[in-house]
Every structure is written in structure tokens, then in C-alpha cells.
Coordinates of C-alpha atoms and ligand atoms in Angstrom, one line a residue:
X1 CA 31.6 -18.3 6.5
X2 CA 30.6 -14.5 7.0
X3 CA 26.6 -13.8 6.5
X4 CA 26.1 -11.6 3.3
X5 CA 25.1 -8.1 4.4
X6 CA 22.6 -6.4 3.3
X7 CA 21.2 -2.8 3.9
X8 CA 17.5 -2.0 3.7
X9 CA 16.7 1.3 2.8
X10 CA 13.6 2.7 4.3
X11 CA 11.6 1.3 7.7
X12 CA 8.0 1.6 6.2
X13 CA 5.9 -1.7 6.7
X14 CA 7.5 -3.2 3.3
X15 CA 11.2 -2.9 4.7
X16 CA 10.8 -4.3 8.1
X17 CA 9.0 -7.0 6.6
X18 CA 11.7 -7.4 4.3
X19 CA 14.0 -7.2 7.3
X20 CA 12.3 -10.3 8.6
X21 CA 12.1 -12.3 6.2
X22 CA 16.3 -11.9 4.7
X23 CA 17.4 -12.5 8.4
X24 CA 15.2 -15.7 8.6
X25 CA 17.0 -16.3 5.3
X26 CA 20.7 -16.1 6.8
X27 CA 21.4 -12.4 5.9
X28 CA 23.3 -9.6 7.8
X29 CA 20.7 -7.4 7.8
X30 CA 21.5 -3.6 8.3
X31 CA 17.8 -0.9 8.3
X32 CA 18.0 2.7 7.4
X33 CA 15.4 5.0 7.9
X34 CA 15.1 8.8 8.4
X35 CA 12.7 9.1 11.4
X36 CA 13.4 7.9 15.0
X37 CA 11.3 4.8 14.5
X38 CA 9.8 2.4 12.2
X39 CA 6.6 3.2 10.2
X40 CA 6.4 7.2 10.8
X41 CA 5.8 8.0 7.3
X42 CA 2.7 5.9 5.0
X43 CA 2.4 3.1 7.0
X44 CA 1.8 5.1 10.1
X45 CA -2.5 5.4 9.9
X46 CA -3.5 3.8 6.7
X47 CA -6.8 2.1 6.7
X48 CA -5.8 -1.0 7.9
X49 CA -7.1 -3.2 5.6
X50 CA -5.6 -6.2 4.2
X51 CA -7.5 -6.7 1.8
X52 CA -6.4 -9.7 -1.1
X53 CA -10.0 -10.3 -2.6
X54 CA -11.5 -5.8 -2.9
X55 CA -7.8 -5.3 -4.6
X56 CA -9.2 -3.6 -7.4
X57 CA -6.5 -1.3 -9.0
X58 CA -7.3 2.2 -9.4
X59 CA -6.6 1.9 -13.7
X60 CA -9.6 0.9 -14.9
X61 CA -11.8 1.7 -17.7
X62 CA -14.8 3.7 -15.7
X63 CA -11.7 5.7 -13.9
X64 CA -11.0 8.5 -16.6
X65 CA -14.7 9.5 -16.6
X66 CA -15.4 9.2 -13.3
X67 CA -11.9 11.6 -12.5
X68 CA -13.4 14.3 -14.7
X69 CA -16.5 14.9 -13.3
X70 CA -14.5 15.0 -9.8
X71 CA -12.0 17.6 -11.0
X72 CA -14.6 20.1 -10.2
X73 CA -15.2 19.3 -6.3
X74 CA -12.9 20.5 -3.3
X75 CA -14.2 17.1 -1.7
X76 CA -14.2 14.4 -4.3
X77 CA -12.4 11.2 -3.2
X78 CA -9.8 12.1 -6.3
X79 CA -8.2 15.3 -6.7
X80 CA -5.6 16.2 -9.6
X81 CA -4.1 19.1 -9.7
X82 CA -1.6 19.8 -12.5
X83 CA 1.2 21.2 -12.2
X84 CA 4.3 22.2 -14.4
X85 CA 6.2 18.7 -13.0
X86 CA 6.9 16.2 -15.8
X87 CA 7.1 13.4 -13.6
X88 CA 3.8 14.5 -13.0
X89 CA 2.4 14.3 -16.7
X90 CA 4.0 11.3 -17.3
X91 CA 2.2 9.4 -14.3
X92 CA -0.8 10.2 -15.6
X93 CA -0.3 9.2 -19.0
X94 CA 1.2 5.8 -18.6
X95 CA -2.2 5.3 -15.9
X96 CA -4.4 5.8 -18.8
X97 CA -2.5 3.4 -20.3
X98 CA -3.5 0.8 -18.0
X99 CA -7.0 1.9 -17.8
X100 CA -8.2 -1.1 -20.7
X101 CA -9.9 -4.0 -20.1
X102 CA -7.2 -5.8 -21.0
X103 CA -4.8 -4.0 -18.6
X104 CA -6.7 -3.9 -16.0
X105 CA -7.7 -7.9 -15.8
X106 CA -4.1 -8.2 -15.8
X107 CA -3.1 -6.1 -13.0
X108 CA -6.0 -7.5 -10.7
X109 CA -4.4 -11.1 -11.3
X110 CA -1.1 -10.0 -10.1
X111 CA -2.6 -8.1 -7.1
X112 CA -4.7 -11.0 -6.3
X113 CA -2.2 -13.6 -6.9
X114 CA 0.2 -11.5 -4.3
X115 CA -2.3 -10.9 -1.7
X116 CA -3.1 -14.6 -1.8
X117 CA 0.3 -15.3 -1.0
X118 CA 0.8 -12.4 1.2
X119 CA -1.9 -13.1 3.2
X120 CA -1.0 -16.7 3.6
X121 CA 2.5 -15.5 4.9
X122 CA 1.2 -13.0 7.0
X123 CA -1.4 -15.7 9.0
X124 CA 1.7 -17.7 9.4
X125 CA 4.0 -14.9 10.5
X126 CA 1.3 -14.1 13.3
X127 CA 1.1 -17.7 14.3
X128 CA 4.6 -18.1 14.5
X129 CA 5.5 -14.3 16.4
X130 CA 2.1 -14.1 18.3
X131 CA 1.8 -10.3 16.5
X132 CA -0.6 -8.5 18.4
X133 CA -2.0 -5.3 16.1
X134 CA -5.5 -4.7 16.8
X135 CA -6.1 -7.4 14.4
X136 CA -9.5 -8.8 13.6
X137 CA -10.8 -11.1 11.5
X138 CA -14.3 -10.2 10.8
X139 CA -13.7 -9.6 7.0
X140 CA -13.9 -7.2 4.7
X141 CA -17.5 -5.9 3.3
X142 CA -17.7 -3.5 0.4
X143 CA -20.9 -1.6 0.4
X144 CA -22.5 0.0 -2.6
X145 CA -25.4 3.0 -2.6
X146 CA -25.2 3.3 -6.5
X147 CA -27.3 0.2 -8.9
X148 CA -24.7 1.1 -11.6
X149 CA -21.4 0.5 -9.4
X150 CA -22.8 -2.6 -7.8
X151 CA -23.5 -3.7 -11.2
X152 CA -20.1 -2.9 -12.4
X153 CA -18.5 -5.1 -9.1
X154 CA -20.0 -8.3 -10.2
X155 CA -17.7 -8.9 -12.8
X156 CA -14.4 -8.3 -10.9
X157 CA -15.5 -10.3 -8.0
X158 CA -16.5 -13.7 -10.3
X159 CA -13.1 -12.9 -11.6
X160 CA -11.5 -12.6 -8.1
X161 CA -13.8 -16.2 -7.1
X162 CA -11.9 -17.9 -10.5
X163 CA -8.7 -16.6 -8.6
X164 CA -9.5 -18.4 -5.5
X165 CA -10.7 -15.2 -3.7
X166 CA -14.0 -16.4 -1.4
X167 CA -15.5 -13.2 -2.3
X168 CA -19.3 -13.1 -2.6
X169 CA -22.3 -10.9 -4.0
X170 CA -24.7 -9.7 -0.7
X171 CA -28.2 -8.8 -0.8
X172 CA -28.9 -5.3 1.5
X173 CA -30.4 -7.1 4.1
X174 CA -27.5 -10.3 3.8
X175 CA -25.1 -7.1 4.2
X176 CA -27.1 -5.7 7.4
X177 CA -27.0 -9.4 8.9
X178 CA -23.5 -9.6 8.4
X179 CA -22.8 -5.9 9.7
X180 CA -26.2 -4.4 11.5
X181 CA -24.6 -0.9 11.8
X182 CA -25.0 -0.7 7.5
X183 CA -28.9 -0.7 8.6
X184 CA -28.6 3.4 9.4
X185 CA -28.2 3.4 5.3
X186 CA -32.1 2.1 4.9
X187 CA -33.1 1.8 1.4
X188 CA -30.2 3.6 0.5
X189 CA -28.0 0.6 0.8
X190 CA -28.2 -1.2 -3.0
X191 CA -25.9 -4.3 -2.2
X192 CA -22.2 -5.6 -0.7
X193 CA -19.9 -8.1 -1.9
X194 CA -17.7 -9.8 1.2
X195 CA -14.8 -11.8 1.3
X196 CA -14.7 -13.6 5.3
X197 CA -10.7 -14.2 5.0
X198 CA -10.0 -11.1 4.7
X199 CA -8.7 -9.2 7.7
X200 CA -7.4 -5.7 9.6
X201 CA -5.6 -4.0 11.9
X202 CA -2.9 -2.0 12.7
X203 CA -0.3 -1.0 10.1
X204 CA 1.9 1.1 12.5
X205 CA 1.9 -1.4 15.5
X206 CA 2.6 -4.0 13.0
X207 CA 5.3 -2.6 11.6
X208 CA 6.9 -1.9 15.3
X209 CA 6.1 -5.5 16.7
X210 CA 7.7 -6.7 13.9
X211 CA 10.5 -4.4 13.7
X212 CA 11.4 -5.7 17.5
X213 CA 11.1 -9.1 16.7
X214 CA 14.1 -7.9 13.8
X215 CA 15.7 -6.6 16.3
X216 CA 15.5 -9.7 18.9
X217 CA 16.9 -11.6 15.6
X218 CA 19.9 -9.6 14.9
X219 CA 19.0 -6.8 12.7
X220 CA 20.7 -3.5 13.7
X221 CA 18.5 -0.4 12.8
X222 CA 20.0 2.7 12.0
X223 CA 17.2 5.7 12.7
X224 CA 18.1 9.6 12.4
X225 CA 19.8 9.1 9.3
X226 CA 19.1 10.1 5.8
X227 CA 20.1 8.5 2.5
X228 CA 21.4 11.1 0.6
X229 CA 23.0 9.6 -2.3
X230 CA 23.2 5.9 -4.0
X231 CA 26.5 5.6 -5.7
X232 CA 26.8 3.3 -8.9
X233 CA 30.3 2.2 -10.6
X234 CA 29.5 0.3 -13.6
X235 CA 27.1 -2.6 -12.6
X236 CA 26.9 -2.0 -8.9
X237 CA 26.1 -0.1 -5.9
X238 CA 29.4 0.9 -4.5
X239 CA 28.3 3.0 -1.2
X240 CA 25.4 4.8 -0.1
X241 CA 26.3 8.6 1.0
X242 CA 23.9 9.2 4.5
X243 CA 23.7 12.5 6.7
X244 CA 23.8 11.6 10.0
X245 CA 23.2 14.0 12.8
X246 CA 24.7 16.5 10.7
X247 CA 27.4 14.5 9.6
X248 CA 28.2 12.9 6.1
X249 CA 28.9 9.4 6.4
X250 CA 29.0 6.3 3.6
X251 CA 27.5 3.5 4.4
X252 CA 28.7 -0.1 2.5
X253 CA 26.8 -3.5 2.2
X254 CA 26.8 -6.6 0.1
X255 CA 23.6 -5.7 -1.4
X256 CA 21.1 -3.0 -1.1
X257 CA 17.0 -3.1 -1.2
X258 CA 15.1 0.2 -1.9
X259 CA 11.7 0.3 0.1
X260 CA 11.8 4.0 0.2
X261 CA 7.7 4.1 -0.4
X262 CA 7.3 7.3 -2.9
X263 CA 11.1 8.9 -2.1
X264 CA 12.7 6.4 -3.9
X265 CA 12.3 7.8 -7.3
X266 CA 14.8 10.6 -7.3
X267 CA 17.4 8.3 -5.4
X268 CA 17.8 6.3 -8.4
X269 CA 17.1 8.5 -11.3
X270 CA 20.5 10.0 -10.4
X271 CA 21.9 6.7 -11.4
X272 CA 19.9 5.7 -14.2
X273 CA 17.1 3.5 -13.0
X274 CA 14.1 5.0 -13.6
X275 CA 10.8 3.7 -11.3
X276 CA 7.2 5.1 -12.6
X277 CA 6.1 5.8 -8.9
X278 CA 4.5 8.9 -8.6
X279 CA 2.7 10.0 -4.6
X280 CA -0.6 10.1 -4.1
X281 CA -1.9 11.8 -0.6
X282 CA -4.1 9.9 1.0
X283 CA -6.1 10.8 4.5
X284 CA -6.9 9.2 7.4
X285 CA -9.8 10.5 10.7
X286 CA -9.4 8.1 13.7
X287 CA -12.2 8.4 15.8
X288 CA -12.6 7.6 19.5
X289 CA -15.7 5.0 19.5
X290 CA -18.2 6.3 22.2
X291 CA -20.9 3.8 21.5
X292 CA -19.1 0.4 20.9
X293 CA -22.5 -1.8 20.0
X294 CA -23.6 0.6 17.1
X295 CA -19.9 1.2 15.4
X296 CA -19.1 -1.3 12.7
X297 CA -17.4 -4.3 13.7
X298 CA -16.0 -5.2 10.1
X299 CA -13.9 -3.8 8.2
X300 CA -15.7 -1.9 5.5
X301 CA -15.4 -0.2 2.3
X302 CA -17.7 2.9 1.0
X303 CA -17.8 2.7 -2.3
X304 CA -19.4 6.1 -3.4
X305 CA -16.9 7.8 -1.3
X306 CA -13.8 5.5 -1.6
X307 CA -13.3 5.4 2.1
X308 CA -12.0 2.2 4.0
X309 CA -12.7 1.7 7.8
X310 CA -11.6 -0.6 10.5
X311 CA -12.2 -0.6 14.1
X312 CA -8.9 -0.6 16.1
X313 CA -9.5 -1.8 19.6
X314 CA -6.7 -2.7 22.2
X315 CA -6.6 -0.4 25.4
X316 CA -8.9 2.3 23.6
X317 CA -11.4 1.9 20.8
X318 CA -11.0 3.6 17.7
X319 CA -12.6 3.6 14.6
X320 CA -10.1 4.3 11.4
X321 CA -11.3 6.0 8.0
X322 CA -9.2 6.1 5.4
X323 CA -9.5 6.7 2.0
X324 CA -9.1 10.0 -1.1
X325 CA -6.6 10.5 -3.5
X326 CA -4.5 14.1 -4.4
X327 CA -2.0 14.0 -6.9
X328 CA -0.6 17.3 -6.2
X329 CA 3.2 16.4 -5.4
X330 CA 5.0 15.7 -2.5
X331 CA 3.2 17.7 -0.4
X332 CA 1.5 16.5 3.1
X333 CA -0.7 19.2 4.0
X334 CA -3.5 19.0 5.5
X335 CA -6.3 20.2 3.8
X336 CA -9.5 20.7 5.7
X337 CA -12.2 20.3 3.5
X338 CA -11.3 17.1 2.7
X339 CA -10.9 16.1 6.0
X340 CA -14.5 17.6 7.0
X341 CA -15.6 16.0 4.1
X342 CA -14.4 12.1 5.6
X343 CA -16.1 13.1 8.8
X344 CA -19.4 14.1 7.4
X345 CA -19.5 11.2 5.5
X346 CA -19.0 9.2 8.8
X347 CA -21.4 11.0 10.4
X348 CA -23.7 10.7 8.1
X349 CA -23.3 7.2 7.8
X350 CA -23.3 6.1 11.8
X351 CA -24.6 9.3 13.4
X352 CA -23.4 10.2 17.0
X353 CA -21.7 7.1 17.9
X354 CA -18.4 8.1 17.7
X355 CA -16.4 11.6 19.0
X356 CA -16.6 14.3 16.4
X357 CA -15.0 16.5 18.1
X358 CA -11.2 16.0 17.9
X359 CA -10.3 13.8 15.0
X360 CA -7.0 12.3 14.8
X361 CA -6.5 13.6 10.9
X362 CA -3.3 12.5 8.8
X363 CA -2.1 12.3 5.4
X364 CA 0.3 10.1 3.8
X365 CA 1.6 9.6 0.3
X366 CA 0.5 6.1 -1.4
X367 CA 3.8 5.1 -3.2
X368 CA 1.5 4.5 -6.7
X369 CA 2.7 2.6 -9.8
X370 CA 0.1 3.6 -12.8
X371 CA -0.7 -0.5 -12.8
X372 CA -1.5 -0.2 -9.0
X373 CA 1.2 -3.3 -9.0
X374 CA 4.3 -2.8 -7.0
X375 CA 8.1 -3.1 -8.9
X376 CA 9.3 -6.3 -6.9
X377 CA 12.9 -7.8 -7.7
X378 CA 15.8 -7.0 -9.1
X379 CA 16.9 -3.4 -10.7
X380 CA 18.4 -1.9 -13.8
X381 CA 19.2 0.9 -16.1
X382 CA 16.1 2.7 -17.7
X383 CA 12.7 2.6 -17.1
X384 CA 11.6 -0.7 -14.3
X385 CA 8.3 -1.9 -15.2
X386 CA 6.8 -5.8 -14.6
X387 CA 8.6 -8.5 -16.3
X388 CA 11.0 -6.3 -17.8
X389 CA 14.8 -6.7 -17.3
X390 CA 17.8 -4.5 -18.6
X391 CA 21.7 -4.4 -17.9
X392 CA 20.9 -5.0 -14.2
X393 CA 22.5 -3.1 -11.0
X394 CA 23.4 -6.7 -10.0
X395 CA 23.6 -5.8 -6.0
X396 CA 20.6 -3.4 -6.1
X397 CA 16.9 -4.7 -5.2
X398 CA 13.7 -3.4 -5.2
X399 CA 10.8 -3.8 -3.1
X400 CA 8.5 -0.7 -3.3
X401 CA 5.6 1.1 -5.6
X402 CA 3.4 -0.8 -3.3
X403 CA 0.8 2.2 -4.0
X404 CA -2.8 1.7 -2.1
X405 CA -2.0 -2.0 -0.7
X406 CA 1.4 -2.1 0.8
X407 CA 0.0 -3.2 4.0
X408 CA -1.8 -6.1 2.4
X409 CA 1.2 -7.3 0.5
X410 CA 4.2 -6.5 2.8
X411 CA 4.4 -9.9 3.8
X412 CA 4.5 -11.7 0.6
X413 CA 6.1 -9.0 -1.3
X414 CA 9.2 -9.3 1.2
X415 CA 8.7 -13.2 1.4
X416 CA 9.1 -13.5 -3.2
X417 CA 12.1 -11.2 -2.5
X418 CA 13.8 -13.1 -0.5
X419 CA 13.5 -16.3 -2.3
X420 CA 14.6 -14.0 -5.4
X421 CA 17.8 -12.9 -4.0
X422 CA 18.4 -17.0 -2.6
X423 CA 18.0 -17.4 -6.5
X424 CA 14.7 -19.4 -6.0
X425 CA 11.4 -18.9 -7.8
X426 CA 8.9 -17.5 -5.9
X427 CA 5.7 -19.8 -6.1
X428 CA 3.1 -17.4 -7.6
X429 CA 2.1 -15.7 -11.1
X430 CA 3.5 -12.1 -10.6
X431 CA 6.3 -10.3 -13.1
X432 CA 9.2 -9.6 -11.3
X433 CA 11.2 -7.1 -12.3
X434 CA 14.8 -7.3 -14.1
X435 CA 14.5 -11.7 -13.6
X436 CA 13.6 -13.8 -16.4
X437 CA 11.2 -16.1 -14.7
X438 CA 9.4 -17.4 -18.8
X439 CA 6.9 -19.6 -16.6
X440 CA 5.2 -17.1 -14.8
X441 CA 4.6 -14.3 -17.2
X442 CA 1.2 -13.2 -16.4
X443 CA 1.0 -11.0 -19.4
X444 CA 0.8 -7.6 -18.5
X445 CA 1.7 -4.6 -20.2
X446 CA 5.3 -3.0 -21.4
X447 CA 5.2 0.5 -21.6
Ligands
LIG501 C1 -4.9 7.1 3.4 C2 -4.2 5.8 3.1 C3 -4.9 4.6 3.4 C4 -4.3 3.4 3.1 N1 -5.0 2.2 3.4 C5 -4.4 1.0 3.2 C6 -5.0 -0.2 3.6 O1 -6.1 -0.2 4.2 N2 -4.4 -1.4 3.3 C7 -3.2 -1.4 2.6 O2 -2.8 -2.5 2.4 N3 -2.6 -0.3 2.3 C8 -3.1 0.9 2.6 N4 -2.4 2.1 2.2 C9 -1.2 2.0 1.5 C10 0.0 1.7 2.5 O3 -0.1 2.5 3.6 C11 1.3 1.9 1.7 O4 1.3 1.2 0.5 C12 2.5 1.4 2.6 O5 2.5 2.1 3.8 C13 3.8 1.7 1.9 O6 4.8 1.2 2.7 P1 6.3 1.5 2.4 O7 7.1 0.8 3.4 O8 6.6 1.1 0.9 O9 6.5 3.1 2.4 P2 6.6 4.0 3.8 O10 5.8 3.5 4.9 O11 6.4 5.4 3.3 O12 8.1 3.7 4.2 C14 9.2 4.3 3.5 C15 10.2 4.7 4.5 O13 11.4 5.2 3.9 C16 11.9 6.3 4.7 N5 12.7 7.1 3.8 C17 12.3 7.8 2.7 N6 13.3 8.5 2.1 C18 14.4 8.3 2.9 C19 15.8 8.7 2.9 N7 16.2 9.5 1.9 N8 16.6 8.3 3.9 C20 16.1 7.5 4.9 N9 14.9 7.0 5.0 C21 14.0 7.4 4.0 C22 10.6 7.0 5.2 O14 10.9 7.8 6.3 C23 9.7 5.8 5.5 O15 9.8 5.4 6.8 C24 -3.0 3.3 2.5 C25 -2.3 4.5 2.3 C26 -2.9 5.7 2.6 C27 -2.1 7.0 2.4

């Protein structure tokens, strides 16, 4: 009997893990993307960081205050500049919507429940391929120079322990013990919380290795091309429309999965299905490491200044920083004073230990849902949010919205989805969306 087909639409790390996991399952799998290669757009020098047990979502009830008294400064880690786009407008006011206590417990069990999952498929998927990214395992440490945010951390993280998260509270010198290039901050440095499963690496290389292992396993990959048009008769996807080269072609599958990152949204509003993602630019500096006994070995995260680092090391050493957020649009400019500001910050922190002098700088846009969750299963018409269903698109999935963590959940995100489309229940307390799964409701918001 012929293989179902199935065309993936986008080759960010969430569809060439979804890729891997539907051939594994016995699917023809078919990969469009845009770019000459896998991973060019967000997942190409994000911060590297899986990170299951810091997954804190960005709604919460100390965000609104905190992103007023940043609107004022060029170099604060969040910037929102309003413009005349509705799309715009209504981001923000469905996050502030998520921003209660209520909302926000709810959204951390879903990204903790994911990552838990994700990360256990990822360890295996490793095992099994022998993926080589710059991976370590060193853990993750979140650092704190403020009393009042290291305060506010306790709760989330004995919520995160109740979750099965092996996340614990540090004292300064615990954190300079477990990392000793942390003792630069002095008595600046209040407290850490670590988690020791946690890991990082390389989101780009990951995405390639794994995209050749697709390959190796029959997955054709079709790069140059762009999606230009979903077509939808009735309940169904009928054909996509895709400019190749110059040349219209269409393009016809069994089913279709969106993993489009943040340029999925006006694909599908032209036929009805409406996905809250909205972009948020993020930036990256990757540093070359000229001192490799003072640079940190784990992977940390700054909390005053919202910036993530890993060390990267393979044939050179690098040293990663990630972090900000813009909501300006679809723009990826560079802007400069936020990228001085990431490396003042790092110098700051470390001194002279790494190359100042030419930064690798790049921005990307964070795919974000206003929950911080991403929109995982099946489609319909109107508005997709968690545990909601509709009159469904019945061959059209989605696996995107994957917002500040997409590297941390690829794995298991792509993993549930397959189950989903074999018409199995994926083993783990998440809403999917458009499937009525009653036993796993996790209770979080309709909007
Ligand atoms: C600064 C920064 C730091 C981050 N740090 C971390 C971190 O430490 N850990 C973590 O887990 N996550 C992190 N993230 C988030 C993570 O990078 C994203 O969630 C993830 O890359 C999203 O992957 P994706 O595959 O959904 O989207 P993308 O990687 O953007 O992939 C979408 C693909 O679709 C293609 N595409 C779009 N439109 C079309 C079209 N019309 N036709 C054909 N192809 C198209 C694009 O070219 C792209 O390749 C960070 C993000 C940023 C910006």
C-alpha cells in the first residue's frame, strides 16, 4: 500500500524535527522551505538553550509593569513600538490576558509538561542518531543581581520541582562553585536557581544533522521555493501555490503541516484559520572565546538583562548571548544600540576574556503566542487557541507558535504530532489544538 504523503511547510528546527519523526512513522514526507538550507531563518543563532525547568512564559503578572518602565530605554531587554498594525494591538491585548496568576500557572504546566517530554525525546534522538551539536550537558543556571526577582523565582521553581523539574534554589557562593566565572559579579551576585538536566548547544547544526539524517531516511527537501498560497475547498487543503525559481508551480500532498515560525499567520488567514502568533525580534552576539578557563562553562541565564548564554565549542570556541525582545513587526534590522548594549553587558560581566572586537550579531523573530505555548495539532476555521476545536481543515496540521523555546520543544512537539496524526494520544498534559482529548485538559484559558 502507498505511504501517505505529507508536505511540511517550513525547514526551521520544528519542521525537520517533524520531518523525522512522520518518516519514522511511515509517512512520505515531502520539506518546503524558502532558503537554500535548513534552519536560515530563527533557528539559525538562538541561545541554545534547552531549557524544560527556566521555561517561564513571558505573560506573567510582574510583566506589564516591568514593560512600562522599559518603554523609555533604547536598550531595555523589551522594546514595543506601536504601530498602526491591528494584528499588532491585538497581540498585546490577548498577552495581558494571560498575564494572571491563574494564566500564567497554567501556561508554565503546559511548557513544563512539553519540555519534559521533549527533552526526554531529544536525549533519545541523540542516543539513537549520535547528533553531534556542540552539545553539553553542564545545566542550566539562572543568576539573579536583584533580592526582589530572586524572591519572585522561588515560587515558580517549587512549582516547576512539583512538576518533576530537578530545579533548585543556590546560595551566591553554591552558584560560584557550580560556575566560578559568576565570581567576577562579587557581592553583586544575590542568588541562582539550577536545574543539572538541562542542556545546550547548537540550534542551527542540529537542525542540519538532523535534516541529513531526513534525508538518509527518505525525505526529499525542496529549498529555493516559496509558499505562496494555501488553497482550501470546503474542509481541505487542495494544493499549495509555490514560486519556484521564478516559476509558479502547485504543489499536492495527502496532508500538510505549517511550521512556518512567525510567517505562517498570513498564509492562513487567507483561508480562514486564524493563529494569534505575532514576531518578536530577538538578538544574538557570538563571541570568539580567547580565554577558555575564565568563560562560563554552563549555560546561563541573566536575569536583570534577560540574556541567555552557552558556550559552543567544536573546532572553534564560541560563547553565544542571546536574549531582548522588539515588537516592531516583521522587520530584522539590526539595531546597534541594542547590540552594544548585549556586549557591554558581557563585558561587564566576564571582562576581557572573550573578542570584543568583531561580534557575530543576528536577529531573528521568536514566533510568540501571547500564552508563550505553541498551537500543536490539528487546524480550523477561526481563531486556533489551546484545547479549542472548530469545523476542522481535516488534512491541515499545525506545529508552530513555538515563541522563545522552539528549540527546547522541537523534539516533543514534532514527536505529540505525530502520534496525533497516527490518531494516538500523546502521553502528556498539553491542549492540543482542534482534538478533543477530555483527559488531558490542563485548564488553560479560551480567549
Ligand atoms: C534571540 C533568540 C534567542 C532564542 N533562544 C532560544 C533558546 O535558547 N532556546 C530555545 O528553545 N529557543 C530559543 N529561541 C526560540 C527559537 O529559536 C524559535 O522558537 C525556533 O527557532 C522556531 O523554529 P521554527 O522552526 O518554528 O521557525 P523558523 O526557524 O523560523 O523556521 C520557519 C521556516 O519557514 C520558512 N518559511 C517561512 N515562510 C515561508 C514561505 N512562504 N515559503 C517557504 N518557506 C517559508 C523559513 O524560511 C524558515 O526556515 C530563541 C529565539 C531568538 C530570536
Amino acid at each position: 500500500m502507498a505511504k501517505p504523503t505529507v508536505t511540511i511547510l517550513g525547514a526551521g528546527v520544528t519542521g525537520v524535527a517533524t520531518a523525522w519523526y512522520l518518516s519514522q512513522a511511515g509517512f512520505d514526507v515531502t520539506v518546503i522551505e524558502r532558503h537554500h538550507a535548513p534552519a536560515m531563518e530563527t533557528s539559525f543563532a538562538n541561545g541554545g538553550q534547552i531549557s524544560v525547568c527556566h521555561a517561564t512564559p513571558w505573560a506573567n503578572p510582574a510583566t506589564p509593569l516591568k514593560a512600562l518602565k522599559w518603554l523609555i530605554r533604547p536598550d531595555a531587554p523589551l522594546l514595543y513600538r506601536p504601530t498602526l498594525c491591528a494584528e499588532q494591538w491585538r497581540f498585546l491585548w490577548r498577552f495581558l490576558k494571560e498575564c494572571t496568576h491563574t494564566q500564567a500557572d497554567a501556561n508554565l504546566v503546559a511548557l513544563v509538561s512539553l519540555g519534559l517530554y521533549s527533552r526526554t525525546a531529544l536525549l533519545a534522538l541523540i542516543d539513537k542518531l549520535n547528533l553531534q551539536f556542540e552539545q553539553r550537558h553542564q545545566g542550566i543556571l539562572h543568576f539573579y543581581t536583584s533580592h526582589t526577582e530572586y524572591q519572585n523565582a522561588i515560587a515558580p521553581t517549587l512549582l516547576m520541582q512539583e512538576l518533576g523539574c530537578h530545579r533548585t534554589l543556590l546560595s551566591p557562593k553554591q552558584a560560584t562553585d557550580t560556575e566560578p566565572a559568576l565570581s567576577s559579579l562579587g557581592d553583586g551576585l544575590i542568588g541562582a536557581t539550577f536545574t543539572n538536566q538541562d542542556l545546550s548547544g547548537n540550534a542551527r547544526l542540529f537542525t542540519n544533522e538532523l535534516a541529513k539524517h531526513c534525508a538518509a531516511n527518505g525525505v526529499s527537501f525542496i529549498y529555493n521555493t516559496t509558499i505562496t498560497n494555501i488553497h482550501r475547498q470546503q474542509n481541505a487543503i487542495s494544493h499549495l501555490s509555490l514560486n519556484q525559481h521564478g516559476q509558479n508551480i502547485t504543489h499536492q500532498s495527502d496532508h500538510y503541516v505549517v511550521c512556518l515560525g512567525s510567517y505562517g499567520k498570513r498564509l492562513l488567514d487567507a483561508i480562514g484559520v486564524d493563529l494569534p502568533i505575532f514576531p518578536a525580534k530577538g538578538y544574538s552576539a557570538t563571541y570568539r572565546v580567547k580565554d577558555p578557563a575564565c568563560v562560563p562553562q554552563v549555560s546561563l541565564i541573566d536575569d536583570e538583562y534577560k540574556l541567555v548564554m552557552s558556550r559552543l565549542t567544536s573546532d572553534d570556541d564560541k560563547l553565544r548571548v542571546a536574549g531582548t525582545a522588539e515588537f516592531n513587526g516583521y522587520n530584522t534590522n539590526l539595531n546597534l544600540i541594542r547590540c552594544q548594549a548585549i556586549t557591554n553587558r558581557v563585558q561587564a560581566l566576564f571582562g576581557d576574556v572573550l573578542d570584543y572586537d568583531e561580534p557575530n550579531y543576528w536577529t531573528g523573530q521568536r514566533p510568540m503566542t501571547p500564552s508563550n505555548v505553541p498551537l500543536i495539532g490539528k487546524a480550523y476555521l477561526g481563531l486556533i487557541w489551546h484545547g479549542r476545536h472548530g469545523q476542522n481543515i481535516d488534512n491541515l496540521w499545525l506545529n508552530t507558535g513555538h515563541g522563545t523555546l522552539g528549540f527546547t520543544h522541537a523534539c516533543g512537539s514534532a514527536l505529540a504530532l505525530s502520534l496525533l496524526m497516527q490518531g494516538q494520544t500523546p502521553p502528556l498534559a498539553f491542549d492540543f489544538t482542534g482534538i478533543k482529548i477530555p483527559a488531558l485538559r490542563t485548564g488553560m484559558s479560551s480567549l
